[in-house]
JSON list of N, CA and C in Angstrom, two decimals:
[
{"chain": "B", "resi": 1, "resn": "UNK", "atom": "N", "xyz": [106.38, 115.33, 114.66]},
{"chain": "B", "resi": 1, "resn": "UNK", "atom": "CA", "xyz": [107.76, 114.48, 114.39]},
{"chain": "B", "resi": 1, "resn": "UNK", "atom": "C", "xyz": [106.92, 113.15, 113.35]},
{"chain": "B", "resi": 2, "resn": "UNK", "atom": "N", "xyz": [107.55, 112.84, 112.01]},
{"chain": "B", "resi": 2, "resn": "UNK", "atom": "CA", "xyz": [106.46, 112.00, 111.76]},
{"chain": "B", "resi": 2, "resn": "UNK", "atom": "C", "xyz": [107.94, 110.52, 110.74]},
{"chain": "B", "resi": 3, "resn": "UNK", "atom": "N", "xyz": [107.48, 109.39, 111.54]},
{"chain": "B", "resi": 3, "resn": "UNK", "atom": "CA", "xyz": [108.09, 108.12, 110.98]},
{"chain": "B", "resi": 3, "resn": "UNK", "atom": "C", "xyz": [107.70, 107.50, 109.74]},
{"chain": "B", "resi": 4, "resn": "UNK", "atom": "N", "xyz": [108.26, 107.09, 109.10]},
{"chain": "B", "resi": 4, "resn": "UNK", "atom": "CA", "xyz": [107.97, 106.47, 107.62]},
{"chain": "B", "resi": 4, "resn": "UNK", "atom": "C", "xyz": [109.04, 105.83, 107.42]},
{"chain": "B", "resi": 5, "resn": "UNK", "atom": "N", "xyz": [108.10, 104.24, 107.27]},
{"chain": "B", "resi": 5, "resn": "UNK", "atom": "CA", "xyz": [109.39, 103.19, 107.49]},
{"chain": "B", "resi": 5, "resn": "UNK", "atom": "C", "xyz": [108.77, 102.32, 106.03]},
{"chain": "B", "resi": 6, "resn": "UNK", "atom": "N", "xyz": [109.29, 101.99, 104.83]},
{"chain": "B", "resi": 6, "resn": "UNK", "atom": "CA", "xyz": [108.58, 101.22, 103.95]},
{"chain": "B", "resi": 6, "resn": "UNK", "atom": "C", "xyz": [109.31, 99.68, 104.06]},
{"chain": "B", "resi": 7, "resn": "UNK", "atom": "N", "xyz": [108.45, 98.92, 104.17]},
{"chain": "B", "resi": 7, "resn": "UNK", "atom": "CA", "xyz": [108.81, 97.18, 104.15]},
{"chain": "B", "resi": 7, "resn": "UNK", "atom": "C", "xyz": [108.56, 96.39, 102.79]},
{"chain": "B", "resi": 8, "resn": "UNK", "atom": "N", "xyz": [109.75, 96.29, 102.08]},
{"chain": "B", "resi": 8, "resn": "UNK", "atom": "CA", "xyz": [109.41, 95.77, 100.92]},
{"chain": "B", "resi": 8, "resn": "UNK", "atom": "C", "xyz": [110.32, 94.23, 100.37]},
{"chain": "B", "resi": 9, "resn": "UNK", "atom": "N", "xyz": [109.70, 93.40, 100.10]},
{"chain": "B", "resi": 9, "resn": "UNK", "atom": "CA", "xyz": [109.95, 92.19, 99.81]},
{"chain": "B", "resi": 9, "resn": "UNK", "atom": "C", "xyz": [109.53, 91.60, 98.39]},
{"chain": "B", "resi": 10, "resn": "UNK", "atom": "N", "xyz": [110.65, 91.35, 97.42]},
{"chain": "B", "resi": 10, "resn": "UNK", "atom": "CA", "xyz": [110.25, 90.62, 96.37]},
{"chain": "B", "resi": 10, "resn": "UNK", "atom": "C", "xyz": [109.02, 89.39, 96.49]},
{"chain": "B", "resi": 11, "resn": "UNK", "atom": "N", "xyz": [109.47, 88.55, 97.34]},
{"chain": "B", "resi": 11, "resn": "UNK", "atom": "CA", "xyz": [109.14, 87.33, 97.70]},
{"chain": "B", "resi": 11, "resn": "UNK", "atom": "C", "xyz": [107.84, 87.51, 98.55]},
{"chain": "B", "resi": 12, "resn": "UNK", "atom": "N", "xyz": [106.76, 86.95, 98.12]},
{"chain": "B", "resi": 12, "resn": "UNK", "atom": "CA", "xyz": [105.39, 86.75, 99.23]},
{"chain": "B", "resi": 12, "resn": "UNK", "atom": "C", "xyz": [105.71, 85.86, 100.29]},
{"chain": "B", "resi": 13, "resn": "UNK", "atom": "N", "xyz": [105.05, 86.06, 101.53]},
{"chain": "B", "resi": 13, "resn": "UNK", "atom": "CA", "xyz": [104.94, 85.57, 102.68]},
{"chain": "B", "resi": 13, "resn": "UNK", "atom": "C", "xyz": [106.06, 85.45, 103.21]},
{"chain": "B", "resi": 14, "resn": "UNK", "atom": "N", "xyz": [106.45, 86.69, 103.41]},
{"chain": "B", "resi": 14, "resn": "UNK", "atom": "CA", "xyz": [107.88, 86.94, 104.17]},
{"chain": "B", "resi": 14, "resn": "UNK", "atom": "C", "xyz": [108.12, 87.48, 105.54]},
{"chain": "B", "resi": 15, "resn": "UNK", "atom": "N", "xyz": [106.61, 87.87, 106.15]},
{"chain": "B", "resi": 15, "resn": "UNK", "atom": "CA", "xyz": [106.58, 88.33, 107.49]},
{"chain": "B", "resi": 15, "resn": "UNK", "atom": "C", "xyz": [106.37, 89.35, 107.38]},
{"chain": "B", "resi": 16, "resn": "UNK", "atom": "N", "xyz": [106.45, 90.21, 106.21]},
{"chain": "B", "resi": 16, "resn": "UNK", "atom": "CA", "xyz": [105.89, 91.77, 106.32]},
{"chain": "B", "resi": 16, "resn": "UNK", "atom": "C", "xyz": [105.30, 92.45, 107.28]},
{"chain": "B", "resi": 17, "resn": "UNK", "atom": "N", "xyz": [103.83, 91.57, 107.26]},
{"chain": "B", "resi": 17, "resn": "UNK", "atom": "CA", "xyz": [102.93, 92.38, 108.15]},
{"chain": "B", "resi": 17, "resn": "UNK", "atom": "C", "xyz": [103.24, 92.18, 110.00]},
{"chain": "B", "resi": 18, "resn": "UNK", "atom": "N", "xyz": [103.99, 90.96, 110.21]},
{"chain": "B", "resi": 18, "resn": "UNK", "atom": "CA", "xyz": [104.58, 90.84, 111.27]},
{"chain": "B", "resi": 18, "resn": "UNK", "atom": "C", "xyz": [105.59, 91.66, 111.76]},
{"chain": "B", "resi": 19, "resn": "UNK", "atom": "N", "xyz": [106.55, 92.09, 110.87]},
{"chain": "B", "resi": 19, "resn": "UNK", "atom": "CA", "xyz": [107.60, 93.07, 110.87]},
{"chain": "B", "resi": 19, "resn": "UNK", "atom": "C", "xyz": [106.85, 94.86, 111.06]},
{"chain": "B", "resi": 20, "resn": "UNK", "atom": "N", "xyz": [105.89, 94.67, 110.24]},
{"chain": "B", "resi": 20, "resn": "UNK", "atom": "CA", "xyz": [105.15, 96.20, 110.31]},
{"chain": "B", "resi": 20, "resn": "UNK", "atom": "C", "xyz": [104.52, 96.58, 111.53]},
{"chain": "B", "resi": 21, "resn": "UNK", "atom": "N", "xyz": [103.99, 95.43, 112.05]},
{"chain": "B", "resi": 21, "resn": "UNK", "atom": "CA", "xyz": [103.23, 95.33, 113.48]},
{"chain": "B", "resi": 21, "resn": "UNK", "atom": "C", "xyz": [104.15, 95.86, 114.51]},
{"chain": "B", "resi": 22, "resn": "UNK", "atom": "N", "xyz": [105.11, 94.96, 114.35]},
{"chain": "B", "resi": 22, "resn": "UNK", "atom": "CA", "xyz": [105.87, 94.82, 115.68]},
{"chain": "B", "resi": 22, "resn": "UNK", "atom": "C", "xyz": [107.13, 96.54, 115.74]},
{"chain": "B", "resi": 23, "resn": "UNK", "atom": "N", "xyz": [107.32, 96.92, 114.37]},
{"chain": "B", "resi": 23, "resn": "UNK", "atom": "CA", "xyz": [108.06, 98.17, 114.13]},
{"chain": "B", "resi": 23, "resn": "UNK", "atom": "C", "xyz": [107.28, 99.21, 114.57]},
{"chain": "B", "resi": 24, "resn": "UNK", "atom": "N", "xyz": [105.95, 99.22, 114.18]},
{"chain": "B", "resi": 24, "resn": "UNK", "atom": "CA", "xyz": [104.82, 100.21, 114.82]},
{"chain": "B", "resi": 24, "resn": "UNK", "atom": "C", "xyz": [104.73, 99.92, 116.28]},
{"chain": "B", "resi": 25, "resn": "UNK", "atom": "N", "xyz": [105.00, 99.32, 117.13]},
{"chain": "B", "resi": 25, "resn": "UNK", "atom": "CA", "xyz": [104.44, 98.65, 118.40]},
{"chain": "B", "resi": 25, "resn": "UNK", "atom": "C", "xyz": [105.96, 99.57, 119.02]},
{"chain": "B", "resi": 26, "resn": "UNK", "atom": "N", "xyz": [106.91, 99.31, 118.30]},
{"chain": "B", "resi": 26, "resn": "UNK", "atom": "CA", "xyz": [108.08, 99.76, 119.19]},
{"chain": "B", "resi": 26, "resn": "UNK", "atom": "C", "xyz": [108.35, 101.05, 119.15]},
{"chain": "B", "resi": 27, "resn": "UNK", "atom": "N", "xyz": [107.76, 101.87, 117.94]},
{"chain": "B", "resi": 27, "resn": "UNK", "atom": "CA", "xyz": [107.76, 103.40, 117.74]},
{"chain": "B", "resi": 27, "resn": "UNK", "atom": "C", "xyz": [106.95, 104.20, 118.43]},
{"chain": "B", "resi": 28, "resn": "UNK", "atom": "N", "xyz": [105.87, 103.34, 118.82]},
{"chain": "B", "resi": 28, "resn": "UNK", "atom": "CA", "xyz": [104.74, 104.04, 119.71]},
{"chain": "B", "resi": 28, "resn": "UNK", "atom": "C", "xyz": [105.32, 104.47, 121.01]},
{"chain": "B", "resi": 29, "resn": "UNK", "atom": "N", "xyz": [106.27, 103.15, 121.58]},
{"chain": "B", "resi": 29, "resn": "UNK", "atom": "CA", "xyz": [106.67, 103.44, 123.17]},
{"chain": "B", "resi": 29, "resn": "UNK", "atom": "C", "xyz": [107.48, 104.21, 123.25]}
]
């Protein structure tokens, strides 16, 4: 089972890295 989530924002500095890390951590559990 593979999960693929794309996080995109037109504006820079909107916390995509933090959101991606938190989402990945939740998916691992």
